[in-house]
Short mmCIF file of C-alpha atoms in Angstrom, two decimals:
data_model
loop_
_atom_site.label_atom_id
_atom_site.label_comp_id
_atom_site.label_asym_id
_atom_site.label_seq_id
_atom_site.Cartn_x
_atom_site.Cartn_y
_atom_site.Cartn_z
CA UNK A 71 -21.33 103.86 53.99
CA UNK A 72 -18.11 102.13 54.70
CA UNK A 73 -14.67 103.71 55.42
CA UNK A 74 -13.26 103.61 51.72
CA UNK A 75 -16.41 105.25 50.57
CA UNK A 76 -16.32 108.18 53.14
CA UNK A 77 -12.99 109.25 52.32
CA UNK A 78 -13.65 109.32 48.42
CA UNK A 79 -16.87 111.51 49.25
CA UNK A 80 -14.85 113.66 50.96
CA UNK A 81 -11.89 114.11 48.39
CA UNK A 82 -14.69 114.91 45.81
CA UNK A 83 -16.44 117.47 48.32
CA UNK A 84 -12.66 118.88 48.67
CA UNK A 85 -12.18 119.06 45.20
CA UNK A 86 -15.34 120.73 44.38
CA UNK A 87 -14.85 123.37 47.40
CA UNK A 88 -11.05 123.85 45.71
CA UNK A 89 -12.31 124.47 42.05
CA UNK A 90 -15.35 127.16 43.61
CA UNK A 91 -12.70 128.32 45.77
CA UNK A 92 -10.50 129.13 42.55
CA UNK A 93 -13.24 130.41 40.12
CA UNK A 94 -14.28 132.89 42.74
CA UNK A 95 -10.26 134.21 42.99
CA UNK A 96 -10.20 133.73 39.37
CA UNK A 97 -13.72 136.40 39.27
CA UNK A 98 -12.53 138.91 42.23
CA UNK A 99 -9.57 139.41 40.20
CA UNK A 100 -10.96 140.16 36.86
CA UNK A 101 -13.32 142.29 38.68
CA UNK A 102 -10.29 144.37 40.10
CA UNK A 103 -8.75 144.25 36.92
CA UNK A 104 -11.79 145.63 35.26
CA UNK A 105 -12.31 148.29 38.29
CA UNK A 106 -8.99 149.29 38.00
CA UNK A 107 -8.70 149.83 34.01
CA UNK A 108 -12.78 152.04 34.46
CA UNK A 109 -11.11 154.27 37.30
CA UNK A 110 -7.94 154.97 35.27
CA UNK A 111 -10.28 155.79 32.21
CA UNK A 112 -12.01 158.06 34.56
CA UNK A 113 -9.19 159.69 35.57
CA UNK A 114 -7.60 160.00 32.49
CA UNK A 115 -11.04 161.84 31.02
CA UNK A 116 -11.44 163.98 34.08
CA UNK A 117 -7.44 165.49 33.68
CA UNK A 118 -8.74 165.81 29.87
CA UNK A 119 -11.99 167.95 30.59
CA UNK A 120 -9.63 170.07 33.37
CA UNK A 121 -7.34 170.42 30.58
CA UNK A 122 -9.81 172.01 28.28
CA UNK A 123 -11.42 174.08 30.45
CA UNK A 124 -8.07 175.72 31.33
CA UNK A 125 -7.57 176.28 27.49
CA UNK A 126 -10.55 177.47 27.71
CA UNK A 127 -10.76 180.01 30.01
CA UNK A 128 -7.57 181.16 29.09
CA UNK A 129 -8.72 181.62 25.61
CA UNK A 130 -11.73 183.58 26.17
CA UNK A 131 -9.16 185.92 29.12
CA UNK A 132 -7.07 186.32 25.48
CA UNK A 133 -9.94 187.40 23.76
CA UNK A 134 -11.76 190.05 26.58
CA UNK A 135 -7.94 191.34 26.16
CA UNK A 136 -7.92 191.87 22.67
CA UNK A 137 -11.16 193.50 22.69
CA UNK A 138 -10.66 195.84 25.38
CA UNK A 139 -7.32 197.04 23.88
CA UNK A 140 -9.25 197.27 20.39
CA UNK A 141 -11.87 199.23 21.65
CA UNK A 142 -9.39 201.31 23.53
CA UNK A 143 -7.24 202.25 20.58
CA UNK A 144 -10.41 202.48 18.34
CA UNK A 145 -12.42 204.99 20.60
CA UNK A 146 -10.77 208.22 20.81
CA UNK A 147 -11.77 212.04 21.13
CA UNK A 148 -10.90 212.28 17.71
CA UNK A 149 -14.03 210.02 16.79
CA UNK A 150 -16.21 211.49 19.37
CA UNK A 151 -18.65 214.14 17.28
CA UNK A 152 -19.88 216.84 18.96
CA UNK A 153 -23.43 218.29 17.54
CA UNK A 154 -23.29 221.62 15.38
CA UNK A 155 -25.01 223.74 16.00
CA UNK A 156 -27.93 224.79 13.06
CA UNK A 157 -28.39 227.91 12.30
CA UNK A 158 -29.78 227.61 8.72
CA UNK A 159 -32.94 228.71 7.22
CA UNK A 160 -34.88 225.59 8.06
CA UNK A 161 -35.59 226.76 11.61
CA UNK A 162 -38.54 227.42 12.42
CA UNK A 163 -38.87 231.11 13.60
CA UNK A 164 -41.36 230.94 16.26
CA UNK A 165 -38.49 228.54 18.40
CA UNK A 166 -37.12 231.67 19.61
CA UNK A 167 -40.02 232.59 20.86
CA UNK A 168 -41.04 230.41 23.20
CA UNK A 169 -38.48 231.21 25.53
CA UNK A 170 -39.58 235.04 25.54
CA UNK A 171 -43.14 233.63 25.92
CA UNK A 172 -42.18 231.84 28.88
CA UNK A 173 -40.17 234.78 30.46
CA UNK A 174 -42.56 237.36 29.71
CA UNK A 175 -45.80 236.23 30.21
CA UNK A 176 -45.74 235.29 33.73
CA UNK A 177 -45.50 238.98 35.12
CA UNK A 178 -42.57 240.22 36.20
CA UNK A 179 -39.64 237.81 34.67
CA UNK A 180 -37.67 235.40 36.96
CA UNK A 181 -36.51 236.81 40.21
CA UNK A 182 -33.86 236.32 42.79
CA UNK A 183 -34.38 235.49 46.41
CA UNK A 184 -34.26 239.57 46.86
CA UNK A 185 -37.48 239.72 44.24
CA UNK A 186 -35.10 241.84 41.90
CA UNK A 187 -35.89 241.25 38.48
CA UNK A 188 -32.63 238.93 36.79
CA UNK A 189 -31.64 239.76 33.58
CA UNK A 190 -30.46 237.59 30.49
CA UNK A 191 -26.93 237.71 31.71
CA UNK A 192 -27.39 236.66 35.09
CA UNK A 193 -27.83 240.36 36.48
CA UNK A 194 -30.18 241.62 38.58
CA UNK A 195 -32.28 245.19 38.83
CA UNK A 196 -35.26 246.50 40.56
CA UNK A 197 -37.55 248.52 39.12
CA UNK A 198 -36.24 251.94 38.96
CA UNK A 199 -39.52 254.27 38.11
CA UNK A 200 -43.19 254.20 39.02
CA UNK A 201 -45.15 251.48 38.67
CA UNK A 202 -48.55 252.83 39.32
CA UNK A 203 -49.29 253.00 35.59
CA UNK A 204 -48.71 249.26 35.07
CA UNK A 205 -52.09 247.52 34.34
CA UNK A 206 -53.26 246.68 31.30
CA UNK A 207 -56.55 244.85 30.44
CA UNK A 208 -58.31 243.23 27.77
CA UNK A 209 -59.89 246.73 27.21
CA UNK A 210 -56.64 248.90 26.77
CA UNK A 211 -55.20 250.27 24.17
CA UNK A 212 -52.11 250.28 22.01
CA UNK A 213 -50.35 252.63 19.91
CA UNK A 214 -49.09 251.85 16.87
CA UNK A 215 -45.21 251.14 17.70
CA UNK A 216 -43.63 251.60 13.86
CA UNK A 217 -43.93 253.47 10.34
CA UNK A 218 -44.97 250.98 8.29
CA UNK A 219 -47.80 249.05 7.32
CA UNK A 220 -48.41 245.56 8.55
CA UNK A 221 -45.99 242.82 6.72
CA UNK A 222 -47.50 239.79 7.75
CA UNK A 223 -50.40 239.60 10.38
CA UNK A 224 -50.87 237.34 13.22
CA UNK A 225 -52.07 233.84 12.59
CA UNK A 226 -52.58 230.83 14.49
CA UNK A 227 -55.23 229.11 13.65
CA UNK A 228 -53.99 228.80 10.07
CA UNK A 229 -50.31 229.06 8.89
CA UNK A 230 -49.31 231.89 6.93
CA UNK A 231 -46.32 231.74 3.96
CA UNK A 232 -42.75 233.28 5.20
CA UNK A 233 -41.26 234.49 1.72
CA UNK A 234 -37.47 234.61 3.07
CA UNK A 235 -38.22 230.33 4.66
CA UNK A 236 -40.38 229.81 1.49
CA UNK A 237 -42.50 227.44 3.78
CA UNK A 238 -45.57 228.10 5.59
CA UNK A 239 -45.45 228.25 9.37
CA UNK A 240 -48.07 229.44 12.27
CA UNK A 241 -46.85 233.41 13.46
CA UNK A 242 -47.53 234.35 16.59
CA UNK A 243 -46.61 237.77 16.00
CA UNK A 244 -47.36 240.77 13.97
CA UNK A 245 -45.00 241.99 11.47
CA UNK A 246 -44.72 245.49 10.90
CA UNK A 247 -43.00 247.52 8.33
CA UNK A 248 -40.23 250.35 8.79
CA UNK A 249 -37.16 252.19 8.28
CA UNK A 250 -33.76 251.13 9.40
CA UNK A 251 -33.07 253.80 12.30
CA UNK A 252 -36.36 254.75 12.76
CA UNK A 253 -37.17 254.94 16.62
CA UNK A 254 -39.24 252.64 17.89
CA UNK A 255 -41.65 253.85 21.17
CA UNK A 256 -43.36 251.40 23.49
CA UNK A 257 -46.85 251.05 22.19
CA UNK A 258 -47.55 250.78 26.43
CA UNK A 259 -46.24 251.79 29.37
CA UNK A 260 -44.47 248.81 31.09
CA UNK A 261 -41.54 247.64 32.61
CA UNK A 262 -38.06 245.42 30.90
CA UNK A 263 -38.17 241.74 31.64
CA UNK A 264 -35.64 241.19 29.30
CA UNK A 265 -33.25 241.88 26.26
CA UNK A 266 -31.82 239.19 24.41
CA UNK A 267 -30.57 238.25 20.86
CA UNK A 268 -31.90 236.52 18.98
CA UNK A 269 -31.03 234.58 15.64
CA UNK A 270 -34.52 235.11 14.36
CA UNK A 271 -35.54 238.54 15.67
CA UNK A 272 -32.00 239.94 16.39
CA UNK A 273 -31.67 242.54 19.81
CA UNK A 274 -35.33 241.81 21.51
CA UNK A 275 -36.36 243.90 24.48
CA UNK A 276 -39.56 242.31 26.54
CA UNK A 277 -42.20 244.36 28.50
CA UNK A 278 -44.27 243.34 31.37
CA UNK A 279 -47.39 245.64 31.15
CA UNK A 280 -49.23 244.37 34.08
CA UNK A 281 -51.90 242.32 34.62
CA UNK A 282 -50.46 238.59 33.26
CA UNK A 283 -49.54 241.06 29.60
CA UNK A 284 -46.53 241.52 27.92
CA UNK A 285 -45.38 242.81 24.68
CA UNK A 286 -42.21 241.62 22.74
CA UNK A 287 -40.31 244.18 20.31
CA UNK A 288 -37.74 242.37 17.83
CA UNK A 289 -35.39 243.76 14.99
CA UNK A 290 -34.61 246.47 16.91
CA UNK A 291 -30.81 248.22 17.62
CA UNK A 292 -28.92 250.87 20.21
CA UNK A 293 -31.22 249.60 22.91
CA UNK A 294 -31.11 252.66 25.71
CA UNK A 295 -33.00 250.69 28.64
CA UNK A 296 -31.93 247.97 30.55
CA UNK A 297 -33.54 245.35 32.80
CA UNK A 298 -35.78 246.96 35.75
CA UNK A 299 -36.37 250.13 33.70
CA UNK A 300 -40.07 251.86 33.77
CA UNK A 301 -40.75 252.92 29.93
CA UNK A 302 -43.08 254.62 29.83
CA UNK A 303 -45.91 254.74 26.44
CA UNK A 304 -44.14 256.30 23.60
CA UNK A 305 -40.81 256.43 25.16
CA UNK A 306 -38.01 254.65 23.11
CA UNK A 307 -36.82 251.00 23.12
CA UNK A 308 -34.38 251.46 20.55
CA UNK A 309 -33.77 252.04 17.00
CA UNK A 310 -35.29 249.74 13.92
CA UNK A 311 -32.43 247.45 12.49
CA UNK A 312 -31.81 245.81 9.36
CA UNK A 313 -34.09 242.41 9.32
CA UNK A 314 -32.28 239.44 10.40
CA UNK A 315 -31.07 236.72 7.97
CA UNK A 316 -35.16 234.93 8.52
CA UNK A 317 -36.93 237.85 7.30
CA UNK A 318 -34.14 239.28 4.52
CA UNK A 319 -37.04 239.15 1.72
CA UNK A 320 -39.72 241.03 3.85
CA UNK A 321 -37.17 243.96 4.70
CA UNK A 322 -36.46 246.21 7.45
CA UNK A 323 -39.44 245.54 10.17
CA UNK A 324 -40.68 245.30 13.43
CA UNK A 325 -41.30 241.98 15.25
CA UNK A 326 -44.20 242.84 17.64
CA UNK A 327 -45.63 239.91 19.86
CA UNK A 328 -48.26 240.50 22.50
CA UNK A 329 -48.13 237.22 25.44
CA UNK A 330 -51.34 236.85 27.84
CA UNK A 331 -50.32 234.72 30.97
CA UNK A 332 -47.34 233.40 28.30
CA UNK A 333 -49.82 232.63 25.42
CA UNK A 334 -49.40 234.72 21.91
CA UNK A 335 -52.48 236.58 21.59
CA UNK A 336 -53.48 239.00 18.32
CA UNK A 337 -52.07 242.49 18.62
CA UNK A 338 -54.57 244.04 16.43
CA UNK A 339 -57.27 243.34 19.30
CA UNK A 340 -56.00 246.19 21.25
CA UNK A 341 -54.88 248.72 18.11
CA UNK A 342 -56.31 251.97 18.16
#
């Protein structure tokens, strides 16, 4: 290759190197154009989901507000109702009895850490008279404890009609005929667990008799014992009242309920 030869090689080898050299400048910077306009897109999108989630949250802080005051303003003691209490027809008479069941049943009534019986308000008193007579069995006996005949008999295997509830319902006591005034004796020796009104049997005096026994006089009125006392058989609980608002259709009568370890059991089993 001569001299004139070499030197146009090399001005086309120079040439080509130039135009490679420019297309790759001429690439680079439409690649950093491009690179530039994605990243500003980014940025601009990233300040715009910020942006939102500001409203956002700031919206949904507006609304817990709103709410809260509303349910503050909306909920006030005026709206709060309290429940009634029922004392209608509809309940059933034997609920008051369960409570004297539980109380009576178990011997001597609750206690205090002194063993002194406690009465229905919260007083306590021991047992003021002999207790030697208290024991009763399956075998003893009962006197009849009022005038009349018997009302409506115990019954609780089968339910048995109320006339004054119009409805039949299970009675776990015996309900004995009277006279308002009449006085009513203990048909046992025993001693008072407790008095207590009630709605369904009205001024209700309670007698342990010994032996896991107790009998339960309702309906009755001027009440001369008190917690504690001995009464002895025949003595007087009280006076025979007019018949509370559950038995107004059977009359004047005695509610008498005989409890084995705290389980109504029939009073004619131990009648004379």
């Amino acid at each position: 290759m001569n001299k004139n030869e070499r030197q146009s090689f090399l001005k086309g080898k120079g040439a080509a190197v130039g135009i490679v050299i420019c297309f790759v400048a001429v690439i680079a910077l439409v690649g950093a154009y491009t690179f530039s306009n994605y990243q500003r897109d980014i940025d601009e999108q990233m300040a715009k989901a910020e942006e939102q989630a500001e409203e956002l949250t700031e919206d949904m802080g507006t609304d817990t507000e709103d709410t809260t005051e509303s349910t503050t303003e909306e909920t006030t003691t005026d709206d709060i109702v309290l429940p009634e209490t029922d004392d209608d027809l509809t309940e059933d008479p034997e609920d008051g009895q369960q409570g004297r069941s539980d109380e009576g049943g178990a011997g001597m009534g609750s206690q205090d850490s002194t063993g002194e019986n406690a009465g229905t308000d919260g007083s306590s008193a021991a047992a003021t008279g002999d207790t030697s007579g208290i024991w009763f069995s399956e075998d003893s006996i009962l006197t009849w404890p009022a005038s009349g005949a018997v009302i409506m008999s115990y019954s609780m295997d089968q339910t048995v009609f109320f006339q004054t509830l119009e409805q039949y319902k299970y009675n776990p006591a015996m309900i004995i005929g009277g006279e308002v005034g009449e006085t009513i004796g203990a048909s046992a020796a025993g001693i008072v667990t407790n008095i207590e009104e009630t709605a369904q049997t009205g001024t209700t005096v309670t007698l342990d008799m010994g032996n896991g026994y107790s009998a339960v006089y309702g309906q009755l009125s001027d009440v001369p014992v008190a917690v504690g006392d001995y009464v002895g058989a025949g003595e007087s609980l009280g006076t025979l009242s007019e018949p509370t608002k559950y038995y107004s259709v059977e009359g004047p009568n005695l509610y008498f309920e005989v409890l084995k370890d705290g389980e109504p059991v029939d009073p004619m089993n131990f009648m004379e």
